[in-house]
Backbone as a printed PyTorch tensor [residue, N CA C, xyz], in Angstrom:
tensor([[[ -0.6330,  -8.3520,  -2.2840],
         [ -0.4330,  -9.9270,  -3.1720],
         [ -1.6190, -10.0260,  -4.3930]],

        [[ -1.5500, -10.1450,  -5.4190],
         [ -2.3980, -10.2220,  -6.6700],
         [ -2.0290, -11.4730,  -7.1310]],

        [[ -3.4490, -12.3580,  -7.5660],
         [ -3.5030, -13.3080,  -8.3820],
         [ -5.0500, -13.2240,  -8.9380]],

        [[ -4.7890, -14.2870, -10.1740],
         [ -5.4370, -14.3560, -10.9100],
         [ -6.1340, -16.0060, -10.6650]],

        [[ -7.8310, -16.2350, -10.7640],
         [ -7.9130, -17.4390, -10.7780],
         [ -9.2370, -17.4110, -11.9190]],

        [[ -9.4660, -18.2730, -12.2830],
         [-10.1950, -18.9920, -13.3130],
         [-11.9510, -19.4280, -12.6330]],

        [[-12.6860, -18.9570, -12.9670],
         [-14.1860, -19.2760, -12.0750],
         [-15.3280, -19.6010, -13.5810]],

        [[-14.9780, -20.8570, -13.6630],
         [-16.0670, -21.2720, -14.8300],
         [-15.7340, -20.4990, -16.0860]],

        [[-14.7050, -20.4910, -16.2130],
         [-14.2470, -19.7550, -17.7400],
         [-13.7370, -18.5540, -17.6600]],

        [[-14.1200, -17.8740, -16.6140],
         [-13.7510, -16.5870, -16.5060],
         [-12.6050, -16.3780, -15.6530]],

        [[-11.7080, -15.3350, -15.9260],
         [-10.7000, -14.8080, -15.1940],
         [-10.7550, -13.5840, -14.4120]],

        [[-10.7570, -14.2060, -13.0080],
         [-11.0020, -12.9540, -11.7830],
         [ -9.7410, -12.4760, -11.4490]],

        [[ -9.1180, -11.4010, -11.5500],
         [ -8.2350, -10.7850, -11.0200],
         [ -8.4970, -10.3230,  -9.2180]],

        [[ -7.5020, -10.6390,  -8.3360],
         [ -7.9040, -10.7940,  -6.8040],
         [ -6.6740,  -9.9120,  -6.4970]],

        [[ -6.5850,  -9.2650,  -5.3750],
         [ -5.8930,  -8.3470,  -4.9460],
         [ -6.1920,  -8.0190,  -3.6180]],

        [[ -5.3130,  -8.7680,  -2.4850],
         [ -5.4640,  -8.4060,  -1.2430],
         [ -4.1390,  -7.2390,  -0.7560]],

        [[ -4.6160,  -6.6500,   0.7540],
         [ -3.8060,  -5.5900,   1.1670],
         [ -4.3870,  -5.2900,   2.2810]],

        [[ -4.2950,  -4.2580,   3.4360],
         [ -4.6240,  -4.3770,   4.5090],
         [ -5.8330,  -3.4680,   4.6440]],

        [[ -6.0710,  -2.8790,   3.5810],
         [ -7.3630,  -2.3280,   2.9330],
         [ -8.6690,  -3.3770,   3.0940]],

        [[ -8.3160,  -4.7670,   2.6980],
         [ -9.3540,  -5.8340,   2.7020],
         [-10.2550,  -6.1350,   4.1140]],

        [[ -9.2820,  -6.1190,   4.9840],
         [-10.0160,  -6.1190,   6.3000],
         [-11.0700,  -5.2610,   6.1820]],

        [[-10.7040,  -3.6740,   6.0430],
         [-11.7600,  -2.6920,   6.0960],
         [-13.2620,  -2.5480,   5.4060]],

        [[-12.5090,  -3.0960,   4.0320],
         [-13.7600,  -3.2140,   3.1320],
         [-14.7640,  -4.1220,   3.4580]],

        [[-13.8750,  -5.3920,   3.6590],
         [-14.8670,  -6.4330,   4.2010],
         [-15.9460,  -6.0060,   5.2510]],

        [[-15.3530,  -5.2580,   6.3360],
         [-16.5820,  -4.6910,   7.1900],
         [-17.3250,  -3.5750,   6.6810]],

        [[-16.9590,  -2.9080,   5.8590],
         [-17.4460,  -2.1240,   5.3670],
         [-18.5370,  -2.1660,   4.7630]],

        [[-18.1150,  -3.5600,   3.6630],
         [-19.5420,  -4.3680,   2.5950],
         [-20.5710,  -5.1350,   3.6090]],

        [[-19.9880,  -5.9790,   4.3070],
         [-20.7160,  -6.8750,   4.9520],
         [-21.5630,  -7.0520,   6.2040]],

        [[-20.4190,  -5.6820,   7.0780],
         [-20.8550,  -5.7740,   8.3180],
         [-20.5520,  -6.3970,   9.4840]],

        [[-19.4540,  -7.1140,   8.9200],
         [-19.1020,  -8.5500,  10.0100],
         [-17.3630,  -8.5700,   9.7070]],

        [[-16.6050,  -9.1790,  10.2800],
         [-15.0260,  -9.0430,  10.5320],
         [-14.8110, -10.2570,   9.5790]],

        [[-13.8170,  -9.7980,   8.5280],
         [-13.2560, -10.9870,   7.5020],
         [-12.6420, -12.0870,   8.5940]],

        [[-11.8510, -11.9880,   9.3200],
         [-11.1880, -12.9280,  10.3570],
         [-12.0710, -14.0590,  11.3490]],

        [[-13.1640, -13.0370,  11.8670],
         [-14.6280, -13.6700,  12.6480],
         [-15.1170, -14.7560,  11.6230]],

        [[-15.4560, -14.3130,  10.1330],
         [-15.8010, -15.1960,   9.1780],
         [-15.7670, -16.1040,   9.2390]],

        [[-14.3190, -15.9880,   8.8340],
         [-12.9250, -16.8650,   8.2150],
         [-12.7160, -17.9990,   9.8130]],

        [[-12.8630, -18.0540,  10.8930],
         [-13.2290, -18.4560,  12.1050],
         [-14.3190, -19.5060,  12.3270]],

        [[-15.3550, -18.8290,  11.4940],
         [-16.6850, -19.3480,  11.8660],
         [-16.3770, -20.7280,  10.5930]],

        [[-15.7410, -20.6790,   9.7080],
         [-15.4820, -21.8800,   8.6790],
         [-14.6740, -22.9830,   9.4550]],

        [[-13.9260, -22.3220,  10.2860],
         [-13.0570, -23.4570,  10.8350],
         [-13.5810, -23.9070,  11.8110]],

        [[-14.0980, -23.2390,  12.6470],
         [-15.1350, -23.9060,  13.5270],
         [-16.3190, -25.1160,  13.3740]],

        [[-16.6160, -24.4340,  12.1430],
         [-17.6310, -25.8200,  11.3910],
         [-17.2750, -27.2160,  11.9040]],

        [[-18.5250, -28.0580,  12.3060],
         [-18.1590, -29.3650,  12.6200],
         [-18.4010, -30.3530,  11.0670]],

        [[-17.2840, -30.7760,  10.4200],
         [-17.4380, -31.4680,   9.2990],
         [-18.3300, -32.3010,   8.8560]],

        [[-19.2260, -32.8070,   9.7120],
         [-19.5680, -33.7510,   9.7820],
         [-21.1870, -32.7310,   9.8230]],

        [[-21.6610, -31.3800,  10.0240],
         [-23.0550, -31.1240,   9.9350],
         [-22.1070, -29.3380,   9.3870]],

        [[-21.2610, -29.7570,   8.1400],
         [-21.2690, -28.5460,   7.6780],
         [-22.3260, -27.9830,   7.3730]],

        [[-22.2660, -26.5270,   7.2650],
         [-23.4210, -25.8290,   7.0160],
         [-23.3270, -25.1550,   5.5300]],

        [[-23.4810, -25.6710,   4.4070],
         [-23.1900, -25.3090,   3.1080],
         [-23.7710, -23.7410,   2.6860]],

        [[-24.5900, -23.3360,   3.0020],
         [-25.3010, -22.0560,   2.6570],
         [-23.7970, -21.0600,   3.3530]],

        [[-23.4370, -21.4190,   4.6850],
         [-22.5290, -20.4190,   5.1830],
         [-21.4830, -20.3390,   4.6320]],

        [[-21.0840, -21.6550,   4.2270],
         [-19.5580, -21.7870,   3.2530],
         [-19.6890, -21.1420,   2.3230]],

        [[-20.8480, -21.2620,   1.5670],
         [-20.6980, -20.5580,   0.4290],
         [-20.8440, -19.3790,   0.5160]],

        [[-21.7850, -18.7920,   0.9350],
         [-21.6660, -17.2390,   1.6370],
         [-20.3240, -16.8040,   1.7520]],

        [[-19.4950, -16.7180,   3.1030],
         [-18.6480, -16.5390,   3.4620],
         [-17.3660, -17.0260,   2.1300]],

        [[-17.3720, -17.8800,   1.3060],
         [-16.2790, -17.7590,   0.5180],
         [-16.6160, -16.8010,  -0.5950]],

        [[-17.5530, -16.6240,  -0.9710],
         [-17.8440, -15.7180,  -2.3120],
         [-17.8780, -14.2180,  -1.6270]],

        [[-18.3540, -13.9970,  -0.2620],
         [-17.8420, -12.8180,   0.0590],
         [-16.6350, -12.3550,   0.0160]],

        [[-15.4370, -13.3500,  -0.1030],
         [-14.1650, -12.8160,   0.5860],
         [-13.8220, -13.0580,  -1.1200]],

        [[-14.3790, -13.7550,  -2.1050],
         [-13.9600, -13.5520,  -3.3190],
         [-14.5130, -12.4660,  -3.8980]],

        [[-15.6620, -11.7010,  -3.5890],
         [-16.0560, -10.8320,  -4.1920],
         [-15.0770,  -9.6470,  -3.5760]],

        [[-14.6850,  -9.3990,  -2.2930],
         [-13.8160,  -8.5150,  -1.7620],
         [-12.3790,  -8.3310,  -2.2160]],

        [[-12.3610,  -9.3570,  -2.5240],
         [-10.6250,  -9.6810,  -3.0170],
         [-10.4550,  -8.7990,  -4.8890]],

        [[-12.3200,  -9.2440,  -5.3040],
         [-11.9830,  -9.0230,  -6.8260],
         [-12.7690,  -7.5120,  -6.8740]],

        [[-12.9250,  -6.7550,  -5.7000],
         [-13.6560,  -5.5140,  -5.7800],
         [-13.0070,  -4.4210,  -6.4170]],

        [[-11.3650,  -4.5380,  -6.0110],
         [-10.5500,  -3.2200,  -6.8730],
         [-10.9310,  -3.3160,  -8.1410]],

        [[-11.3530,  -4.1680,  -9.2930],
         [-11.0600,  -4.5890, -10.5850],
         [-12.5840,  -4.3840, -11.0150]],

        [[-13.3720,  -4.2030, -10.1460],
         [-15.0670,  -4.2430, -10.6040],
         [-15.7010,  -2.8880,  -9.7320]],

        [[-16.5030,  -2.4170, -10.4330],
         [-17.5420,  -1.6370,  -9.9600],
         [-18.9740,  -2.3170,  -9.2350]],

        [[-19.0370,  -3.4230,  -9.8370],
         [-20.2050,  -4.4510,  -9.2050],
         [-20.6840,  -4.4230,  -7.7700]],

        [[-21.7180,  -4.6610,  -7.4860],
         [-22.3140,  -4.7700,  -6.4210],
         [-22.0020,  -6.3130,  -5.7410]],

        [[-22.0650,  -6.4480,  -4.5250],
         [-21.9400,  -8.0390,  -4.2640],
         [-23.1710,  -8.7350,  -5.1070]],

        [[-24.2100,  -8.1420,  -5.1380],
         [-25.2470,  -9.0880,  -5.4230],
         [-25.1340,  -9.1310,  -7.1790]],

        [[-24.7550,  -7.9550,  -8.0080],
         [-24.4550,  -8.1020,  -9.2750],
         [-23.5240,  -9.1550,  -9.4990]],

        [[-22.3890,  -9.0060,  -8.7820],
         [-21.1770, -10.0770,  -8.7480],
         [-21.9550, -11.3650,  -8.9680]],

        [[-22.7450, -11.7340,  -7.6330],
         [-23.1530, -12.7790,  -7.7710],
         [-24.0370, -13.5270,  -8.8790]],

        [[-24.7130, -12.5880,  -9.3990],
         [-25.6720, -13.1460, -10.5980],
         [-25.3490, -12.8240, -11.6260]],

        [[-23.7780, -12.6790, -11.6580],
         [-23.0750, -13.1000, -13.1210],
         [-22.4200, -14.7610, -12.9020]],

        [[-22.5610, -15.0410, -11.4750],
         [-22.2740, -16.3230, -11.5040],
         [-23.1630, -17.4660, -11.6840]],

        [[-22.8380, -18.7510, -12.6430],
         [-23.5560, -19.8700, -13.0830],
         [-23.6110, -20.6190, -11.5690]],

        [[-24.8580, -21.1560, -11.4790],
         [-25.1520, -21.7270, -10.2310],
         [-24.3980, -23.2950, -10.3630]],

        [[-23.7310, -23.3350, -11.5870],
         [-23.0070, -24.7160, -11.5280],
         [-21.7700, -24.8480, -10.8220]],

        [[-21.0580, -23.5330, -10.7820],
         [-19.9560, -23.6840,  -9.7950],
         [-19.8370, -24.0990,  -8.6370]],

        [[-21.2350, -24.4370,  -8.0430],
         [-21.2410, -25.0850,  -6.6230],
         [-20.8990, -26.2870,  -6.8010]],

        [[-21.2420, -27.0560,  -7.6950],
         [-20.9370, -28.4120,  -8.3250],
         [-19.4850, -28.9070,  -8.5130]],

        [[-18.7870, -28.0230,  -8.7430],
         [-17.5770, -28.4770,  -8.8400],
         [-16.8490, -28.3320,  -7.8480]],

        [[-16.2900, -29.3180,  -7.0820],
         [-15.3470, -29.5110,  -5.5370],
         [-13.8210, -29.1210,  -6.0230]],

        [[-13.6170, -29.5540,  -7.3210],
         [-12.2220, -29.1600,  -7.2630],
         [-11.7490, -27.5260,  -7.6080]],

        [[-12.7410, -26.5640,  -8.4540],
         [-13.3780, -25.8040,  -8.3380],
         [-13.3110, -24.8430,  -6.7750]],

        [[-14.1540, -25.4920,  -6.3870],
         [-14.6150, -24.7280,  -4.6260],
         [-13.0270, -24.7640,  -3.9620]],

        [[-12.3160, -25.9330,  -4.1450],
         [-11.0050, -26.1610,  -2.9910],
         [-10.1040, -25.2410,  -3.4490]],

        [[-10.3130, -25.1510,  -5.0130],
         [ -9.0320, -23.5970,  -5.6120],
         [ -9.2950, -22.8660,  -4.7890]],

        [[-10.5530, -22.2890,  -4.6830],
         [-11.0940, -21.3610,  -4.3480],
         [-10.3420, -20.7350,  -2.7790]],

        [[-10.7760, -21.8340,  -2.5300],
         [-10.3800, -22.1870,  -0.7190],
         [ -9.0020, -21.6310,  -0.3100]],

        [[ -8.1470, -22.4350,  -1.2390],
         [ -6.8780, -22.1690,  -1.4180],
         [ -6.0620, -21.0390,  -1.5210]],

        [[ -6.5140, -20.7500,  -2.6680],
         [ -6.2870, -19.3700,  -3.2810],
         [ -6.6280, -18.1040,  -2.1810]],

        [[ -8.0020, -17.9400,  -1.2970],
         [ -8.3130, -17.5420,  -0.4280],
         [ -7.1920, -17.5650,   1.0000]],

        [[ -7.0480, -18.5200,   1.1860],
         [ -5.7680, -18.5140,   2.2780],
         [ -4.2510, -18.5240,   2.0680]],

        [[ -4.0580, -18.3730,   0.8000],
         [ -2.6180, -17.8530,   0.1680],
         [ -2.9950, -16.4150,   0.6610]],

        [[ -4.0990, -15.8920,  -0.5430],
         [ -3.9720, -14.4420,  -0.4700],
         [ -3.9810, -13.7240,   1.3060]],

        [[ -4.7360, -13.8990,   1.9400],
         [ -5.0250, -13.6620,   3.3890],
         [ -3.5220, -13.9610,   4.3870]],

        [[ -2.9300, -14.7760,   3.8380],
         [ -1.3250, -14.8420,   4.5050],
         [ -1.3060, -16.5290,   5.1230]],

        [[ -1.9650, -17.3320,   4.8230],
         [ -1.9240, -18.5230,   5.2290],
         [ -1.2000, -19.3210,   3.9970]],

        [[ -1.2560, -20.6350,   4.3520],
         [ -0.2220, -21.5180,   3.2880],
         [ -1.0440, -22.7210,   2.8080]],

        [[ -1.5930, -22.3630,   1.3910],
         [ -2.1790, -22.8210,   0.7080],
         [ -2.1420, -24.7570,   1.2430]],

        [[ -3.3910, -25.0940,   1.5440],
         [ -3.6600, -26.1310,   1.2310],
         [ -3.5900, -26.6370,   3.2550]],

        [[ -3.3800, -25.5760,   3.5260],
         [ -2.9040, -25.9510,   5.0780],
         [ -4.4900, -25.8200,   6.4620]],

        [[ -4.8890, -24.9570,   5.6910],
         [ -6.2790, -24.8350,   6.3990],
         [ -7.6720, -25.2540,   5.5270]],

        [[ -8.1990, -25.8130,   5.6540],
         [ -9.6660, -26.5260,   5.0950],
         [-11.0060, -25.8480,   5.7000]],

        [[-11.6060, -24.8200,   4.9810],
         [-12.8260, -23.9780,   5.4290],
         [-14.1160, -25.0920,   5.5210]],

        [[-13.9940, -26.0020,   5.8970],
         [-15.4080, -27.0450,   5.5180],
         [-16.1370, -27.4620,   6.4760]]])
């Protein structure tokens, strides 16, 4: 599946396939769906914002990786810190990830 999202005025092309799972493990050393499960298991009253942000942007990077030669660090350095202050944009990212990885948009809330 391919999709384009707008992240702080920049269009990012995303692509998911079965290789996404392998690429995620290769780059980050953890399993994609195990990390997603961590998000699902977070207590909503005690959300670890750093963990949520880390996993969300790891997934966005892996989905964008077919279109860039940047490392994960370079990818993050190009993003403005203000992206974290836009709740609507973060929800859009979350919904896009859910849709691209086989879920239904809005069905899962990784907070």
